[in-house]
XYZ file of C-alpha atoms in Angstrom:
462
model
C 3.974 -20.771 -18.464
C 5.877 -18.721 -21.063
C 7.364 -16.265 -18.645
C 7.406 -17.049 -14.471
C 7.291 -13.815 -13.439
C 4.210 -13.105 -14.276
C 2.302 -16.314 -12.035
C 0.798 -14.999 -9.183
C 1.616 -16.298 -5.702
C -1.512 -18.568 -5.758
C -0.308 -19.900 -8.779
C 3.159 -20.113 -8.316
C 3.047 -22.048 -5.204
C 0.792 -24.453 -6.294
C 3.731 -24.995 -8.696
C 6.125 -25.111 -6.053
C 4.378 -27.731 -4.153
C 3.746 -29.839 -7.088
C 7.272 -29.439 -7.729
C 6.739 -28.171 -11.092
C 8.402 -24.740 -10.181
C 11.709 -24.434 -8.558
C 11.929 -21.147 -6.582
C 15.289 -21.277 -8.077
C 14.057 -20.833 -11.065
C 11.564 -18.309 -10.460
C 14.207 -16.095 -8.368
C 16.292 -15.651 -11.372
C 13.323 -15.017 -13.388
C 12.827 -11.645 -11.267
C 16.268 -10.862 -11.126
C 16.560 -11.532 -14.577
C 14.105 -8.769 -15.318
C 15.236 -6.489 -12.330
C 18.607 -6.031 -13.968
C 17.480 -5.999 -17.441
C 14.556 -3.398 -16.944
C 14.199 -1.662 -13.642
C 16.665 0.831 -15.232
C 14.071 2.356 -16.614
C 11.409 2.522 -13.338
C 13.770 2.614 -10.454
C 11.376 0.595 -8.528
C 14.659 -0.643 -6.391
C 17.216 1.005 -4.206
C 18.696 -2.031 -2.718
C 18.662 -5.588 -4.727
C 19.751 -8.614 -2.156
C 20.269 -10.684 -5.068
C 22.633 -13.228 -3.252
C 20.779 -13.355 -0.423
C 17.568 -14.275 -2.692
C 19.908 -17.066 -4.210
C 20.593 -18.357 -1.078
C 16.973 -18.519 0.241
C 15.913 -19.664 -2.979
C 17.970 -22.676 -2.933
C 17.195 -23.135 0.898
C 13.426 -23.399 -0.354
C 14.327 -25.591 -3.148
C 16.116 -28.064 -0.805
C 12.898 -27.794 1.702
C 10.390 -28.702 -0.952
C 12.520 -31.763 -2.154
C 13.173 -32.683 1.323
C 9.323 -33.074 1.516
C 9.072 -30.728 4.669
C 5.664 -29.086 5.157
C 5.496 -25.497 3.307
C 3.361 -23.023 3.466
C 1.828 -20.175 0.068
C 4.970 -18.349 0.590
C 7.526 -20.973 0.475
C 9.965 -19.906 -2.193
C 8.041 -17.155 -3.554
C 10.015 -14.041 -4.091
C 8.901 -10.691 -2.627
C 10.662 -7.002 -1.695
C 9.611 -4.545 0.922
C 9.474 -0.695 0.973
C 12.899 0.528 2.260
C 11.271 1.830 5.328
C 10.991 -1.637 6.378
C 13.912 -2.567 8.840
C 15.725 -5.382 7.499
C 18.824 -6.652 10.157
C 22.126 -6.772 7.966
C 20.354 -5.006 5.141
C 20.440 -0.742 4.467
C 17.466 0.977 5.025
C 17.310 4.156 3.872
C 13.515 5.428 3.753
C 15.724 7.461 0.710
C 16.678 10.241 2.988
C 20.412 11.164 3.222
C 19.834 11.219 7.009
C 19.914 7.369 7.030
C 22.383 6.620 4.037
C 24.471 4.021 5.967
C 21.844 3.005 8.231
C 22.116 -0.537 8.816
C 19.303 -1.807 11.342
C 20.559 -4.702 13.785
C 16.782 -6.156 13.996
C 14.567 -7.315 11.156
C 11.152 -5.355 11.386
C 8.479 -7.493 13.100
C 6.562 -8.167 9.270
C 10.008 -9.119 7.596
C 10.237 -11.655 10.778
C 6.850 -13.262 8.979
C 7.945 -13.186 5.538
C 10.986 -15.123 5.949
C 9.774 -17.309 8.524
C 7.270 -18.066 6.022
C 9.734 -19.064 3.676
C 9.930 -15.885 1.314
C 12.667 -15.131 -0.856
C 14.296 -11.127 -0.305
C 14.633 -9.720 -3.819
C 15.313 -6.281 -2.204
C 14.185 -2.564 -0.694
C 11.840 -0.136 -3.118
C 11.927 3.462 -3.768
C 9.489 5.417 -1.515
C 9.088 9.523 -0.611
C 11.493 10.501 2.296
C 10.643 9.203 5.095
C 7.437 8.070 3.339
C 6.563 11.685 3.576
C 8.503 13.724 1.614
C 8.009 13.708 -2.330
C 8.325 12.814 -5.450
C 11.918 14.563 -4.460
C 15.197 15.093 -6.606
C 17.347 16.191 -4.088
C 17.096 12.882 -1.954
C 19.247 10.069 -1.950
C 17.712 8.202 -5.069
C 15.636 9.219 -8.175
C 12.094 8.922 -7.873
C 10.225 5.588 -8.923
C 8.301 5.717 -12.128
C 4.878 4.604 -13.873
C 4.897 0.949 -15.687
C 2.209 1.672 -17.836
C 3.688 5.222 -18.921
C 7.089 6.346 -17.573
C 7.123 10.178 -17.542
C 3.627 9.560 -15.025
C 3.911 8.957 -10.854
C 3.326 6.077 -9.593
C 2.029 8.018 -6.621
C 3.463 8.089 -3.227
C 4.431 6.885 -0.887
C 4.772 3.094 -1.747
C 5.442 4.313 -5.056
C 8.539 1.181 -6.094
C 6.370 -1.473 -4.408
C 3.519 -0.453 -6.701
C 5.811 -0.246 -9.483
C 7.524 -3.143 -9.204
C 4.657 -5.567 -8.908
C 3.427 -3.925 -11.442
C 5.953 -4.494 -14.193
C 6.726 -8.186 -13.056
C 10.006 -7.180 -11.091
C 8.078 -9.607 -7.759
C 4.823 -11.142 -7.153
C 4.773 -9.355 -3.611
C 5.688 -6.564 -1.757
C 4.878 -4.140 1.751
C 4.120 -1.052 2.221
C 2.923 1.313 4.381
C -0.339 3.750 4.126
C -0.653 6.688 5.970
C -2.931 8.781 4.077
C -3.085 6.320 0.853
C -0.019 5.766 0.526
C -0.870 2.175 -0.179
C -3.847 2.554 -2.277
C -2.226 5.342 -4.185
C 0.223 3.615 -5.998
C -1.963 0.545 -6.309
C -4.289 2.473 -8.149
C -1.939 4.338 -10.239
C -0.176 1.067 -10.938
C -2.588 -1.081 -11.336
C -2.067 -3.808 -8.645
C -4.147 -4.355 -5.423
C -2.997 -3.060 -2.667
C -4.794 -3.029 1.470
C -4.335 -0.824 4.137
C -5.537 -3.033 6.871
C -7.618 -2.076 9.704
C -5.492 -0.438 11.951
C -4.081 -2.184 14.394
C -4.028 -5.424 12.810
C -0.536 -5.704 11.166
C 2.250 -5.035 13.108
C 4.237 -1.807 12.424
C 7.026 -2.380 14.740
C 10.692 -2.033 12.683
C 8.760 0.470 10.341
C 10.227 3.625 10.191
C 7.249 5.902 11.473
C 5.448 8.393 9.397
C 3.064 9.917 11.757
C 2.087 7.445 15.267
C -1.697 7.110 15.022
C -2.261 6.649 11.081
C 0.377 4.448 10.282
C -0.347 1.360 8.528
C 1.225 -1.536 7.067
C 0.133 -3.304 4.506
C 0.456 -6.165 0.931
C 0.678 -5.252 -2.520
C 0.092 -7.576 -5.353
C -0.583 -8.322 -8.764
C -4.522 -9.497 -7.772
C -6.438 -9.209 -4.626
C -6.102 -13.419 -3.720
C -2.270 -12.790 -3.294
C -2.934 -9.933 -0.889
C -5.351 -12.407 1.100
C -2.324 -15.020 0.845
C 0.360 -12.296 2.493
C -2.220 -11.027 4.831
C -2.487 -14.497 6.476
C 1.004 -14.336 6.687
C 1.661 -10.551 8.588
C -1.831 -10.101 10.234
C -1.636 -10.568 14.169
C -0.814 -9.009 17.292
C 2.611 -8.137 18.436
C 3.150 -6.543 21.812
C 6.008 -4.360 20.759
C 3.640 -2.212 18.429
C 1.364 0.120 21.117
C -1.240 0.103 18.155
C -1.415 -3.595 17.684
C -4.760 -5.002 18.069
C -5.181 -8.630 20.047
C -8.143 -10.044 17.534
C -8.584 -13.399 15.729
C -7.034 -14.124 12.709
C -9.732 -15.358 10.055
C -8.392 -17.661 7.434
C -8.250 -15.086 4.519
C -8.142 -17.154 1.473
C -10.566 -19.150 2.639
C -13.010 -16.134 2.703
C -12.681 -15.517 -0.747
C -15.468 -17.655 -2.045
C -16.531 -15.437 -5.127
C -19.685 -14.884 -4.007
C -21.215 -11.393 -2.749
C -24.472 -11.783 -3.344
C -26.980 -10.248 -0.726
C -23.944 -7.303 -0.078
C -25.072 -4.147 0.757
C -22.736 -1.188 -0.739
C -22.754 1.967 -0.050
C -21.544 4.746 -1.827
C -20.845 8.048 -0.381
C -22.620 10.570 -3.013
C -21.489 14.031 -1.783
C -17.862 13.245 -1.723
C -18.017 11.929 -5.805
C -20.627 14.437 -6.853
C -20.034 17.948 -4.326
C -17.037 18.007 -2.829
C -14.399 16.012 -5.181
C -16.413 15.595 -8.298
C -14.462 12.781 -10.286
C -13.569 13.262 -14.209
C -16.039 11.772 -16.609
C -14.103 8.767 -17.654
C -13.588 7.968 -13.944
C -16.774 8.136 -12.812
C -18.113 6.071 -15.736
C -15.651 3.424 -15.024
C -16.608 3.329 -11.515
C -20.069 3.154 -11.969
C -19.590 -0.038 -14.616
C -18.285 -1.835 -11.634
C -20.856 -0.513 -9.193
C -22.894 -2.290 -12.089
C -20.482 -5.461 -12.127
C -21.346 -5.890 -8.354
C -25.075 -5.616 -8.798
C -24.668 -8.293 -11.327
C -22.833 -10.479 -8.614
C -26.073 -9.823 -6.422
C -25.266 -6.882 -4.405
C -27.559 -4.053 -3.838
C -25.984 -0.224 -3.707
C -26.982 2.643 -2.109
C -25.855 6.054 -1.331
C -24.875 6.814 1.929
C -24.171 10.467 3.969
C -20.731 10.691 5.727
C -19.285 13.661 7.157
C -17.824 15.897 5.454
C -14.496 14.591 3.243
C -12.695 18.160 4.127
C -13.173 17.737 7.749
C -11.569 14.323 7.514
C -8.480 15.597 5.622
C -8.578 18.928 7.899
C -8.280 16.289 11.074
C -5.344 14.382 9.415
C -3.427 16.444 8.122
C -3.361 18.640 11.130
C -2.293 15.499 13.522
C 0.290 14.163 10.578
C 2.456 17.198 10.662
C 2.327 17.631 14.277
C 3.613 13.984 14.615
C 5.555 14.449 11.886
C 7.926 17.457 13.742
C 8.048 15.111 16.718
C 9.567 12.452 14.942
C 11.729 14.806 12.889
C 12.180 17.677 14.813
C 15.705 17.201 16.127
C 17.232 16.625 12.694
C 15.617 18.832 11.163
C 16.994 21.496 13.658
C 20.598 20.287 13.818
C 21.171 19.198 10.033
C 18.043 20.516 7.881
C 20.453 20.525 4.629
C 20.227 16.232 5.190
C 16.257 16.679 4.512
C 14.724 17.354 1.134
C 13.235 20.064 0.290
C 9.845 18.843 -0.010
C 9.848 16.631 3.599
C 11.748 19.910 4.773
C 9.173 22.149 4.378
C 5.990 20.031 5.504
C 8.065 19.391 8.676
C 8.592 23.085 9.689
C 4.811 23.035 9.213
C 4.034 20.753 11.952
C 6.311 22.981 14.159
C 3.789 25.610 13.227
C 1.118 23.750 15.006
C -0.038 24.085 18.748
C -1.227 22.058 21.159
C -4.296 23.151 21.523
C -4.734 22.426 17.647
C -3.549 19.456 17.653
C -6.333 17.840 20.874
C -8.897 19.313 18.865
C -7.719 17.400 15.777
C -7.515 14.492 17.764
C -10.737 14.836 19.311
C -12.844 15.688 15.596
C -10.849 12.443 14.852
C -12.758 10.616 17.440
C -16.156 11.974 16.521
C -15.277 11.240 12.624
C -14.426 7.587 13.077
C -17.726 6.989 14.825
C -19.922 8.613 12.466
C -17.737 6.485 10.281
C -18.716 3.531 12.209
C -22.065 4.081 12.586
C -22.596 4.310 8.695
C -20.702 1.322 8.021
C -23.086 -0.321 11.221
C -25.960 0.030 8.101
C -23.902 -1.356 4.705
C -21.386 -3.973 4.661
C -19.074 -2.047 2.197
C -18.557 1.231 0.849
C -17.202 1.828 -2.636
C -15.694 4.519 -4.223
C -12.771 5.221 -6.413
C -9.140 5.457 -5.447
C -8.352 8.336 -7.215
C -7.915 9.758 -10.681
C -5.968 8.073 -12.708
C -1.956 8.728 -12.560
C -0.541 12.594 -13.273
C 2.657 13.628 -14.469
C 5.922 12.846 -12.492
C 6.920 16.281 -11.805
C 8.150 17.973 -8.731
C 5.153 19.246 -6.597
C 5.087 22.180 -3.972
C 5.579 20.928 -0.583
C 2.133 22.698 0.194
C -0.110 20.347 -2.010
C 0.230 18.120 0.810
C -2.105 20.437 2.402
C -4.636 21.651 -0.812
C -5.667 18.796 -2.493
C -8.684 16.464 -1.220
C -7.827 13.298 -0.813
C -10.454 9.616 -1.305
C -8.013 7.477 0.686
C -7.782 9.612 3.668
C -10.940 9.049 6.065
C -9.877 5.791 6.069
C -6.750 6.255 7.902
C -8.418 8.370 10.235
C -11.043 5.628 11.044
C -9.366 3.151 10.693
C -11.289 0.650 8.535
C -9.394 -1.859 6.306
C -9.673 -0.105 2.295
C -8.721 -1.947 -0.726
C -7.670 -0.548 -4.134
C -8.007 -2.692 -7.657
C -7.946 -1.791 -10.753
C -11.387 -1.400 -12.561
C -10.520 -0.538 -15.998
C -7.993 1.500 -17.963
C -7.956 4.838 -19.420
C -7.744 6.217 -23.339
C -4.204 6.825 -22.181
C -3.588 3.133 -21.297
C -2.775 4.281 -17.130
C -5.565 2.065 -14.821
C -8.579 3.585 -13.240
C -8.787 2.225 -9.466
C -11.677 1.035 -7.037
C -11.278 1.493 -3.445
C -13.260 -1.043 -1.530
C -13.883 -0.311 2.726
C -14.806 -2.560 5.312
C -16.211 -2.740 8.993
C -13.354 -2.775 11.352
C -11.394 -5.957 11.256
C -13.667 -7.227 8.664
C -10.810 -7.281 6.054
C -12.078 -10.945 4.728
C -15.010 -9.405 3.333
C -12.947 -6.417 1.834
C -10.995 -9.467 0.137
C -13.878 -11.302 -1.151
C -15.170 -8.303 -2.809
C -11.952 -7.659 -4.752
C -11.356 -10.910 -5.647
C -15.083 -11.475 -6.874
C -14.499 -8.421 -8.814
C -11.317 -9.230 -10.309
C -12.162 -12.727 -11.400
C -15.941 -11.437 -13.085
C -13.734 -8.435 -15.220
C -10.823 -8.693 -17.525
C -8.327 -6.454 -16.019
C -5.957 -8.553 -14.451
C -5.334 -9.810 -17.724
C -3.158 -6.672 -19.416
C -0.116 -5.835 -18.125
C 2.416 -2.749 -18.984
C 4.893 -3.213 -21.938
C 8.326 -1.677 -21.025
């Protein structure tokens, strides 16, 4: 163990418990490397570095006390700063809420530090998770770990960055379009939007009502299992939460996926968002890794991807201007220009547009359903690998197809990995989809996958 920052939870708390690791130690290890390097990502906007002392030595004092822990005793972790955290500024980097100090932990903080996490601090996101990559907000823009003048996508874009360079072992974020799987993919990490409904979004600062998720990111896809045991359950105070059973998610991950049934959905990858070459030959080697687990593939017809991102994105920005709408007509300078802009848009859009939207939504999610009723998973890639950061129009939003989006609007738990890298050295991403609330099998997918390939082994060199 040359450097403890880069264990993974499963294997740091195995240390822990053996009391070969203090989380002491492995606290200052991340904040060691926080303050040395995140100077050059910006993956944080708020660092709670006493407060991680002081729960790190809590943890320490547990563990030698011999009182029962759990995987997340002492492990350090940091949440997207749309995350309300009682005592703590969040921002969701908007000038609108730069002294905003919530009285109330968010409902999935509640878990983490019940569970015995360690807060390292808040991450960089797009305004309001919305808005971005911006200039004009209240901090600079996260940036790549595996090549720092490319995104590390939006809207989770510090979370993803700062598992990625070994700044914490976990994080949360939230996923409204892909805004979990995006950065995962462009960062290399795994990251799951759950099925919807099955992690509590109350204390998140909302996005858009009825495609919000929250969700883990981590370094491989057993620590997301491990966090997901942790936040996964029903809460009352979120209308969306779902009352369900909670599997035992680790213990799902047995490796084995033979007898699987994949599907892949052909028109999206070869007609209507036809991937690069490299892309598509890296995600047809691990279409080929999975066959050699003992799945079988097959292509599979969904609707159309366009009328899933015409559906969303007309409900998003409609949602959007009711959350925003106030502000944005009483102090619009407050806003970015980016969030700015897609707001007035969802003034722009009626009523009678936005039922409509709602009710293709419906339709969409049970053709979605019905598909899925024939495979157990459906595979496909994230996206392309990482672009440039540079300031987009606020319109892209609207123009550019989207993988990671019919998932949101059906609702099915998607996971992104990394499946390879390109000439460039920036990761190619798999995105892995479940039945509803069938997330355990979206985790024993990943993991099989990850532990049969080398690519958890390479990390970024800043």
């Amino acid at each position: 163990m040359s450097d403890p920052a880069f264990l993974t939870i499963a294997e740091a708390s195995k240390l822990i418990a053996a009391r070969k690791l203090s989380p002491v130690e492995l606290t200052e290890a991340y904040l060691g490397r926080i303050a040395k390097l995140d100077h050059l990502l910006d993956s944080f906007v708020t660092l709670t570095a006493e407060r991680a002392r002081y729960e790190a030595k809590a943890a320490e004092a547990a563990v030698m006390a011999g009182q029962p822990i759990g995987r997340l005793h002492g492990i350090p972790y940091c949440l997207k700063d749309i995350y309300e955290t009682a005592g703590i500024r969040t921002t969701a980097m908007s000038k609108l809420l730069a002294d905003n100090v919530p009285a109330r932990d968010s409902y999935c903080q509640e878990k983490m530090a019940a569970a015995g996490g360690v807060l390292l601090g808040k991450n960089a996101t797009w305004e309001f998770a919305h808005g971005g990559p911006s200039w004009d907000v209240l901090f600079p823009p996260a940036r790549n770990p595996w090549h720092r003048d490319h995104s590390p996508a939006g809207s989770s874009s510090g979370s993803a960055a700062a598992v990625a360079a070994g700044f914490s072992p976990a994080t949360l974020g939230s996923d409204t379009g892909g805004s979990i799987r995006g950065p995962a993919a462009a960062c290399g990490i795994a990251g799951l939007k759950p099925t919807y409904g099955l992690v509590s979004r109350r204390g998140v600062i909302p996005n858009c009502f009825t495609h919000d998720h929250a969700g883990p990111l981590a370094w491989t896809t057993e620590d997301v299992a491990i966090l997901m045991q942790v936040i996964a359950g029903h809460d009352p105070e979120d209308p969306g939460s779902a009352d369900v059973p909670i599997p035992n998610y680790e213990v799902a991950l047995t490796g084995d996926v033979k007898g699987l049934v994949i599907g892949v959905p052909a028109d999206w990858l070869e007609m209507e968002l036809p991937l690069a070459p490299a892309t598509r030959a890296a995600f047809d080697a691990a279409l080929e890794v999975f066959r050699g687990l003992g799945a079988t593939v097959r292509p599979v017809a969904l609707p159309p991807l366009q009328q899933f991102d015409d559906a969303k994105r007309t409900i998003a920005v409609a949602e959007l201007f009711t959350i925003h709408g106030q502000d944005l007509r009483t102090r619009p300078e407050l806003f970015g220009a980016s969030l700015r802009y897609r707001i007035i848009a969802g003034g722009l859009v009626r009523a009678e547009d936005y039922i409509q939207a709602q009710r293709l939504r419906t339709d969409l999610a049970r053709a979605m359903q019905k598909v899925m009723a024939t495979v157990d998973l459906l595979m496909l890639p994230t996206a392309e690998p990482a672009g440039k950061l540079e300031p987009l129009p606020p319109s892209a939003l609207f123009t550019k197809a989207s993988l990671t989006t019919p998932f949101n609007v059906g609702g099915n738990p998607a996971l992104s990995v990394c499946c390879g890298f390109a000439a460039n050295s920036l990761p190619f991403s798999l995105q892995i989809v479940g039945r509803l609330f069938d997330d355990a099998t979206v985790l024993r997918a990943g993991d099989a996958y990850e532990k049969a390939t080398p690519w958890r082994d390479k990390r970024p060199i800043l």
